[in-house]
Coordinates of C-alpha atoms and ligand atoms in Angstrom, one line a residue:
X1 CA -68.4 -79.1 -32.7
X2 CA -66.3 -82.1 -32.6
X3 CA -66.2 -84.4 -35.6
X4 CA -68.3 -87.1 -34.0
X5 CA -71.0 -84.7 -33.2
X6 CA -70.8 -83.1 -36.7
X7 CA -71.7 -86.2 -38.5
X8 CA -75.0 -86.1 -36.7
X9 CA -75.7 -82.3 -36.3
X10 CA -73.2 -80.5 -38.5
X11 CA -75.3 -78.0 -40.7
X12 CA -78.1 -80.3 -40.1
X13 CA -81.6 -79.2 -38.8
X14 CA -85.1 -80.7 -38.4
X15 CA -87.2 -79.9 -41.4
X16 CA -89.0 -76.6 -40.9
X17 CA -92.6 -77.1 -41.7
X18 CA -93.1 -80.3 -39.6
X19 CA -90.1 -80.7 -37.4
X20 CA -89.3 -84.0 -38.8
X21 CA -85.9 -84.9 -37.4
X22 CA -84.8 -86.7 -40.6
X23 CA -85.1 -84.5 -43.6
X24 CA -87.8 -86.1 -45.7
X25 CA -87.3 -87.3 -49.3
X26 CA -88.6 -84.4 -51.3
X27 CA -89.4 -86.5 -54.3
X28 CA -90.4 -83.6 -56.4
X29 CA -89.1 -82.0 -59.7
X30 CA -90.8 -78.6 -59.3
X31 CA -92.2 -76.2 -56.8
X32 CA -95.4 -73.9 -56.8
X33 CA -94.7 -70.3 -57.2
X34 CA -96.9 -67.4 -55.8
X35 CA -96.2 -65.2 -58.8
X36 CA -93.8 -65.7 -61.6
X37 CA -90.3 -65.9 -60.1
X38 CA -91.7 -65.6 -56.6
X39 CA -90.9 -68.8 -54.8
X40 CA -89.5 -70.2 -51.5
X41 CA -85.9 -70.7 -52.8
X42 CA -86.7 -73.8 -54.9
X43 CA -87.8 -73.5 -58.5
X44 CA -86.7 -76.7 -60.2
X45 CA -84.9 -79.8 -58.7
X46 CA -81.9 -79.8 -61.0
X47 CA -81.1 -76.4 -59.4
X48 CA -81.9 -77.1 -55.8
X49 CA -83.8 -79.8 -53.9
X50 CA -84.4 -79.6 -50.2
X51 CA -83.1 -83.2 -49.4
X52 CA -80.0 -82.8 -51.7
X53 CA -79.3 -79.4 -50.2
X54 CA -79.5 -80.9 -46.7
X55 CA -77.0 -83.5 -47.7
X56 CA -74.7 -81.0 -49.5
X57 CA -74.6 -78.8 -46.3
X58 CA -73.9 -81.9 -44.1
X59 CA -71.0 -82.9 -46.3
X60 CA -69.6 -79.4 -46.5
X61 CA -69.6 -79.3 -42.6
X62 CA -67.7 -82.5 -42.3
X63 CA -64.9 -81.2 -44.7
X64 CA -64.8 -77.8 -43.0
X65 CA -65.9 -76.2 -46.2
X66 CA -68.7 -73.6 -47.0
X67 CA -70.3 -75.3 -50.0
X68 CA -71.1 -78.9 -50.9
X69 CA -72.5 -80.3 -54.2
X70 CA -73.9 -83.8 -54.6
X71 CA -73.8 -85.6 -58.0
X72 CA -75.2 -88.7 -59.6
X73 CA -71.8 -90.5 -59.1
X74 CA -68.2 -89.7 -58.0
X75 CA -67.2 -89.6 -61.7
X76 CA -69.9 -87.0 -62.3
X77 CA -68.3 -85.0 -59.5
X78 CA -64.9 -85.2 -61.1
X79 CA -66.4 -84.4 -64.5
X80 CA -67.7 -81.2 -62.9
X81 CA -64.3 -80.2 -61.6
X82 CA -62.7 -80.8 -65.2
X83 CA -65.5 -78.6 -66.8
X84 CA -63.9 -75.6 -65.0
X85 CA -61.0 -75.8 -67.4
X86 CA -60.5 -74.8 -71.0
X87 CA -58.9 -76.6 -74.0
X88 CA -55.1 -76.3 -73.8
X89 CA -55.1 -76.5 -69.9
X90 CA -52.9 -79.1 -68.3
X91 CA -53.6 -81.3 -65.2
X92 CA -51.0 -83.1 -63.1
X93 CA -52.4 -86.2 -61.5
X94 CA -51.1 -89.1 -59.6
X95 CA -49.9 -92.2 -61.3
X96 CA -52.1 -94.6 -59.3
X97 CA -55.6 -93.3 -59.8
X98 CA -58.9 -95.0 -59.4
X99 CA -59.4 -96.8 -62.8
X100 CA -62.4 -94.8 -63.7
X101 CA -60.8 -91.5 -63.0
X102 CA -58.0 -92.5 -65.4
X103 CA -60.6 -93.4 -68.0
X104 CA -62.4 -90.2 -67.7
X105 CA -59.2 -88.3 -68.1
X106 CA -57.7 -90.3 -71.0
X107 CA -60.7 -91.3 -73.0
X108 CA -62.9 -88.4 -72.6
X109 CA -61.3 -85.2 -71.5
X110 CA -58.1 -85.6 -73.5
X111 CA -60.4 -85.5 -76.5
X112 CA -61.6 -82.1 -75.6
X113 CA -58.1 -80.6 -75.5
X114 CA -57.1 -81.1 -71.9
X115 CA -53.7 -82.8 -71.3
X116 CA -52.7 -84.9 -68.4
X117 CA -49.4 -85.7 -66.8
X118 CA -49.2 -88.6 -64.3
X119 CA -46.5 -88.5 -61.6
X120 CA -45.7 -90.4 -58.6
X121 CA -46.9 -88.2 -55.9
X122 CA -45.0 -90.0 -53.2
X123 CA -42.6 -87.0 -53.4
X124 CA -43.9 -83.4 -53.7
X125 CA -41.0 -82.5 -55.9
X126 CA -42.3 -84.7 -58.7
X127 CA -45.4 -82.6 -58.8
X128 CA -43.4 -79.3 -58.8
X129 CA -41.2 -80.5 -61.6
X130 CA -44.1 -81.3 -63.8
X131 CA -45.6 -77.9 -63.5
X132 CA -45.8 -75.7 -66.6
X133 CA -47.3 -72.4 -67.6
X134 CA -50.4 -74.4 -68.8
X135 CA -50.9 -76.2 -65.4
X136 CA -54.3 -75.4 -64.0
X137 CA -55.1 -78.3 -61.8
X138 CA -53.4 -80.9 -59.5
X139 CA -55.4 -84.0 -58.9
X140 CA -54.4 -85.9 -55.8
X141 CA -55.7 -89.2 -54.6
X142 CA -54.4 -90.3 -51.1
X143 CA -54.4 -93.1 -50.1
X144 CA -54.3 -94.3 -53.7
X145 CA -56.3 -97.1 -55.1
X146 CA -55.2 -99.9 -54.9
X147 CA -51.6 -99.5 -53.9
X148 CA -52.3 -97.2 -50.8
X149 CA -49.6 -94.7 -51.6
X150 CA -49.7 -91.6 -49.7
X151 CA -49.2 -88.0 -51.1
X152 CA -48.3 -85.2 -48.6
X153 CA -51.3 -82.8 -49.3
X154 CA -50.0 -80.0 -47.3
X155 CA -46.5 -80.1 -48.7
X156 CA -47.7 -80.4 -52.3
X157 CA -50.2 -77.6 -51.9
X158 CA -47.6 -75.2 -50.3
X159 CA -45.2 -75.8 -53.1
X160 CA -47.6 -75.4 -55.9
X161 CA -49.1 -72.3 -54.6
X162 CA -45.8 -70.8 -54.1
X163 CA -45.0 -71.4 -57.8
X164 CA -48.4 -70.2 -59.0
X165 CA -51.4 -69.6 -56.6
X166 CA -54.0 -69.7 -59.3
X167 CA -53.3 -73.5 -59.8
X168 CA -56.2 -75.4 -58.1
X169 CA -55.4 -78.4 -55.9
X170 CA -58.2 -81.1 -55.8
X171 CA -58.1 -84.2 -53.5
X172 CA -60.0 -87.3 -54.0
X173 CA -60.7 -88.0 -50.3
X174 CA -62.9 -91.2 -51.0
X175 CA -60.7 -93.7 -49.2
X176 CA -59.8 -91.5 -46.1
X177 CA -63.0 -89.8 -45.6
X178 CA -63.2 -86.5 -43.5
X179 CA -63.0 -88.7 -40.4
X180 CA -59.4 -89.4 -41.2
X181 CA -58.2 -86.4 -43.4
X182 CA -59.6 -82.9 -44.1
X183 CA -57.8 -81.6 -47.3
X184 CA -59.3 -78.1 -47.1
X185 CA -57.7 -77.6 -43.8
X186 CA -54.4 -78.7 -45.5
X187 CA -54.7 -76.0 -48.1
X188 CA -56.5 -77.9 -51.0
X189 CA -59.1 -76.0 -52.9
X190 CA -61.6 -78.8 -53.7
X191 CA -62.4 -82.1 -52.0
X192 CA -64.0 -84.8 -54.0
X193 CA -65.8 -87.9 -52.8
X194 CA -67.3 -91.0 -54.3
X195 CA -70.1 -91.0 -51.8
X196 CA -70.9 -94.5 -53.1
X197 CA -68.2 -95.6 -50.7
X198 CA -67.7 -94.7 -47.0
X199 CA -69.9 -91.6 -46.9
X200 CA -73.0 -93.6 -47.9
X201 CA -71.4 -96.7 -46.2
X202 CA -74.1 -99.4 -47.0
X203 CA -73.5 -100.2 -50.6
X204 CA -77.0 -99.1 -51.5
X205 CA -76.4 -96.0 -53.7
X206 CA -74.0 -94.4 -56.3
X207 CA -73.2 -90.7 -55.6
X208 CA -70.5 -88.2 -55.8
X209 CA -69.7 -85.0 -53.9
X210 CA -67.5 -81.9 -54.0
X211 CA -66.7 -79.5 -51.1
X212 CA -65.0 -76.1 -51.4
X213 CA -64.5 -73.1 -49.1
X214 CA -64.1 -70.3 -51.8
X215 CA -67.3 -68.4 -52.9
X216 CA -66.2 -67.9 -56.4
X217 CA -65.2 -71.4 -57.0
X218 CA -68.5 -72.5 -55.4
X219 CA -70.5 -70.3 -57.8
X220 CA -68.6 -71.9 -60.8
X221 CA -69.1 -75.5 -59.6
X222 CA -72.9 -74.8 -58.7
X223 CA -73.3 -73.3 -62.3
X224 CA -71.9 -76.4 -63.8
X225 CA -73.9 -78.8 -61.7
X226 CA -77.0 -77.0 -62.7
X227 CA -76.0 -76.5 -66.4
X228 CA -74.7 -80.0 -67.0
X229 CA -77.3 -81.6 -64.7
X230 CA -75.5 -84.7 -63.2
X231 CA -77.3 -84.2 -59.9
X232 CA -77.9 -86.7 -57.1
X233 CA -81.6 -87.6 -56.6
X234 CA -83.7 -87.0 -53.5
X235 CA -83.9 -90.7 -52.4
X236 CA -80.1 -91.3 -52.8
X237 CA -79.5 -88.0 -50.8
X238 CA -81.6 -89.2 -48.0
X239 CA -79.8 -92.5 -47.9
X240 CA -76.4 -90.7 -48.0
X241 CA -77.5 -88.4 -45.2
X242 CA -78.5 -91.3 -43.1
X243 CA -75.2 -93.0 -43.8
X244 CA -72.9 -90.2 -42.7
X245 CA -74.6 -89.9 -39.4
X246 CA -72.7 -93.2 -38.4
X247 CA -69.6 -92.3 -40.4
X248 CA -67.4 -92.0 -37.3
X249 CA -68.5 -95.2 -35.6
X250 CA -68.1 -97.2 -38.8
X251 CA -64.8 -95.7 -39.6
X252 CA -63.4 -96.4 -36.3
X253 CA -64.3 -100.1 -36.6
X254 CA -63.1 -100.1 -40.3
X255 CA -59.6 -98.9 -39.1
X256 CA -59.3 -101.3 -36.2
X257 CA -60.2 -104.3 -38.2
X258 CA -58.1 -103.2 -41.2
X259 CA -55.0 -103.0 -38.9
X260 CA -55.6 -106.4 -37.6
X261 CA -56.0 -107.8 -41.1
X262 CA -52.9 -106.0 -42.4
X263 CA -50.9 -107.5 -39.6
X264 CA -52.3 -110.9 -40.1
X265 CA -51.5 -110.8 -43.8
X266 CA -47.9 -109.5 -43.2
X267 CA -47.2 -112.6 -41.2
X268 CA -48.6 -115.0 -43.6
X269 CA -46.1 -117.2 -45.5
X270 CA -47.7 -117.1 -49.0
X271 CA -47.9 -113.3 -49.0
X272 CA -45.0 -111.1 -50.3
X273 CA -46.2 -107.6 -49.6
X274 CA -49.0 -105.9 -47.7
X275 CA -50.0 -102.4 -48.8
X276 CA -51.4 -100.5 -45.7
X277 CA -50.4 -97.0 -44.6
X278 CA -50.7 -98.0 -40.9
X279 CA -47.7 -100.6 -41.1
X280 CA -44.5 -99.1 -40.1
X281 CA -42.8 -100.6 -43.1
X282 CA -45.1 -98.7 -45.6
X283 CA -43.1 -96.4 -47.6
X284 CA -44.9 -93.2 -46.6
X285 CA -46.0 -94.3 -43.1
X286 CA -44.7 -91.1 -41.5
X287 CA -46.6 -88.9 -43.8
X288 CA -49.8 -90.9 -43.2
X289 CA -49.3 -90.7 -39.5
X290 CA -48.9 -86.9 -39.8
X291 CA -51.7 -86.3 -42.3
X292 CA -54.5 -88.9 -41.2
X293 CA -56.0 -89.5 -37.8
X294 CA -56.0 -93.3 -38.4
X295 CA -55.2 -95.5 -41.5
X296 CA -58.5 -96.4 -43.0
X297 CA -60.3 -99.7 -44.0
X298 CA -58.5 -100.5 -47.3
X299 CA -55.7 -103.1 -47.4
X300 CA -54.1 -104.5 -50.5
X301 CA -51.6 -107.4 -50.9
X302 CA -49.6 -109.3 -53.4
X303 CA -48.8 -113.1 -53.3
X304 CA -45.3 -114.4 -53.4
X305 CA -46.5 -116.5 -56.3
X306 CA -47.4 -113.4 -58.3
X307 CA -50.0 -114.9 -60.7
X308 CA -53.6 -114.6 -61.4
X309 CA -54.0 -118.2 -60.4
X310 CA -52.8 -117.5 -56.8
X311 CA -55.2 -114.5 -56.5
X312 CA -58.2 -116.4 -58.0
X313 CA -57.7 -119.4 -55.8
X314 CA -58.0 -117.1 -52.7
X315 CA -60.9 -115.1 -54.2
X316 CA -62.8 -118.2 -55.0
X317 CA -62.4 -119.5 -51.5
X318 CA -63.5 -116.5 -49.4
X319 CA -66.9 -116.8 -47.7
X320 CA -67.3 -113.9 -45.2
X321 CA -65.6 -111.4 -47.6
X322 CA -67.6 -111.1 -50.9
X323 CA -65.9 -110.9 -54.2
X324 CA -67.1 -107.7 -55.6
X325 CA -66.2 -104.2 -57.1
X326 CA -66.6 -101.2 -54.8
X327 CA -65.6 -100.5 -51.3
X328 CA -66.4 -98.6 -48.1
X329 CA -69.7 -100.5 -47.1
X330 CA -70.2 -102.2 -43.8
X331 CA -69.6 -105.7 -45.3
X332 CA -66.1 -106.9 -46.2
X333 CA -65.3 -107.1 -49.9
X334 CA -62.4 -108.4 -52.0
X335 CA -61.4 -107.4 -55.4
X336 CA -59.0 -108.5 -58.1
X337 CA -57.7 -105.1 -59.4
X338 CA -56.3 -106.3 -62.7
X339 CA -59.5 -108.1 -64.0
X340 CA -62.1 -105.9 -62.0
X341 CA -61.6 -102.1 -61.0
X342 CA -58.4 -101.6 -63.0
X343 CA -59.3 -103.4 -66.3
X344 CA -59.3 -100.1 -68.1
X345 CA -55.6 -99.4 -67.4
X346 CA -53.2 -100.8 -70.2
X347 CA -51.0 -103.6 -68.9
X348 CA -47.8 -101.6 -69.5
X349 CA -49.1 -98.7 -67.3
X350 CA -50.4 -100.9 -64.6
X351 CA -47.2 -102.9 -64.3
X352 CA -45.1 -99.7 -64.2
X353 CA -46.9 -98.6 -61.0
X354 CA -47.0 -102.1 -59.5
X355 CA -50.5 -103.4 -60.2
X356 CA -49.4 -106.9 -60.8
X357 CA -51.4 -110.1 -61.6
X358 CA -51.8 -111.3 -57.9
X359 CA -52.7 -107.9 -56.4
X360 CA -55.8 -108.3 -54.2
X361 CA -57.6 -105.3 -52.7
X362 CA -59.6 -105.7 -49.6
X363 CA -62.3 -103.4 -48.3
X364 CA -62.3 -104.5 -44.6
X365 CA -65.9 -104.3 -43.2
X366 CA -67.1 -103.9 -39.7
X367 CA -67.8 -107.5 -39.0
X368 CA -66.3 -109.3 -36.0
X369 CA -62.6 -109.4 -36.5
X370 CA -62.4 -113.1 -35.5
X371 CA -64.6 -114.1 -38.5
X372 CA -62.7 -112.0 -40.9
X373 CA -59.4 -113.5 -39.9
X374 CA -60.6 -117.0 -39.9
X375 CA -62.1 -116.5 -43.5
X376 CA -58.8 -115.2 -44.7
X377 CA -56.8 -117.9 -43.0
X378 CA -59.1 -120.6 -44.6
X379 CA -59.0 -118.9 -48.1
X380 CA -55.1 -118.6 -47.9
X381 CA -54.6 -122.3 -46.9
X382 CA -53.6 -124.7 -49.8
Ligands
PLP1 C1 -65.3 -95.3 -56.8 C2 -64.3 -94.2 -56.8 C3 -64.5 -93.2 -57.7 C4 -65.7 -93.1 -58.7 O1 -66.8 -92.9 -57.9 P1 -68.2 -93.5 -58.5 O2 -69.2 -93.1 -57.5 O3 -68.1 -94.9 -58.8 O4 -68.6 -92.8 -59.8 C5 -63.5 -92.2 -57.7 N1 -62.4 -92.3 -56.9 C6 -62.3 -93.3 -56.1 C7 -61.0 -93.3 -55.1 C8 -63.1 -94.4 -55.9 O5 -63.0 -95.4 -55.1

């Protein structure tokens, strides 16, 4: 099946007992048994729920994996991956991570004896140079949030596996979605999503997902999902399942609109830099072109006057864009990284990677491009 068919039919089937084309919301915690231990595959919904199971299979199909797992949030999905590790293990992660991921690493898991190294993954050599005997996991985010840096998944995976093929490579594929990039095909072991964003696509749920293609790893993740219990609920699973059926059409428009927005901003006199992997002046444009089928819906930019005042003045004037955290929904959003999504990153750290005071991140929605450009234009005018 081609991707655009898979979003609608991949691993998806009408519900068996009634033929319902959309899998119903199985809003139940438990299931009747004929005799003790004799049931229809469902015993208790923390372990397995038909709506969640349908979604997990659908996401696995999109990522070309064999097993999917849905969680209460994206961070719960990352938490599940980290629980496969042991005290003393080391993780190498990108230096421009989603703020909540960084917080989970530094403020929770470091306490339990895991250690983290943050490297610029623009160059695969930086990852390789950081590997030690204790390294067990490589955590890649690409494109990164909010600076849209690109890591070469295939090159990193190849080099890491050559040194030690037991090191797991995980990719946060939230920004790209499987419409643009399929990390398992590039050699990664685990794909992670904040399904809150593009997979759900309508800003109406919070959810996370993992996909793998290795049975042993799947067993391990399934055990942790069951034992720790941060599962996605049936109603949210239904909404996410509905969301992914239009992933390809939404993503196509997100990409088109974002390219227009990036070009418009690039030519605006009050803007210093636009961060969008689709622009030929982006530092890793060539890798993005090779690795992704298009460049996504996220665009960041910095003002020439690199102050909070410059960013705030713009953010208070936008009308079609909504000033809000999150991304990936049909509506366009704008975000001030320093005060909003990346508030948990110490100033010294964020300045080192380039998250400066005037940095604005746009999640370009699927509205008419003329209205989006007109809105940006009026909000940027003095
Ligand atoms: C939002 C986000 C997360 C966290 O997901 P939640 O669903 O908010 O828990 C992780 N990674 C990226 C890239 C995100 O944008």
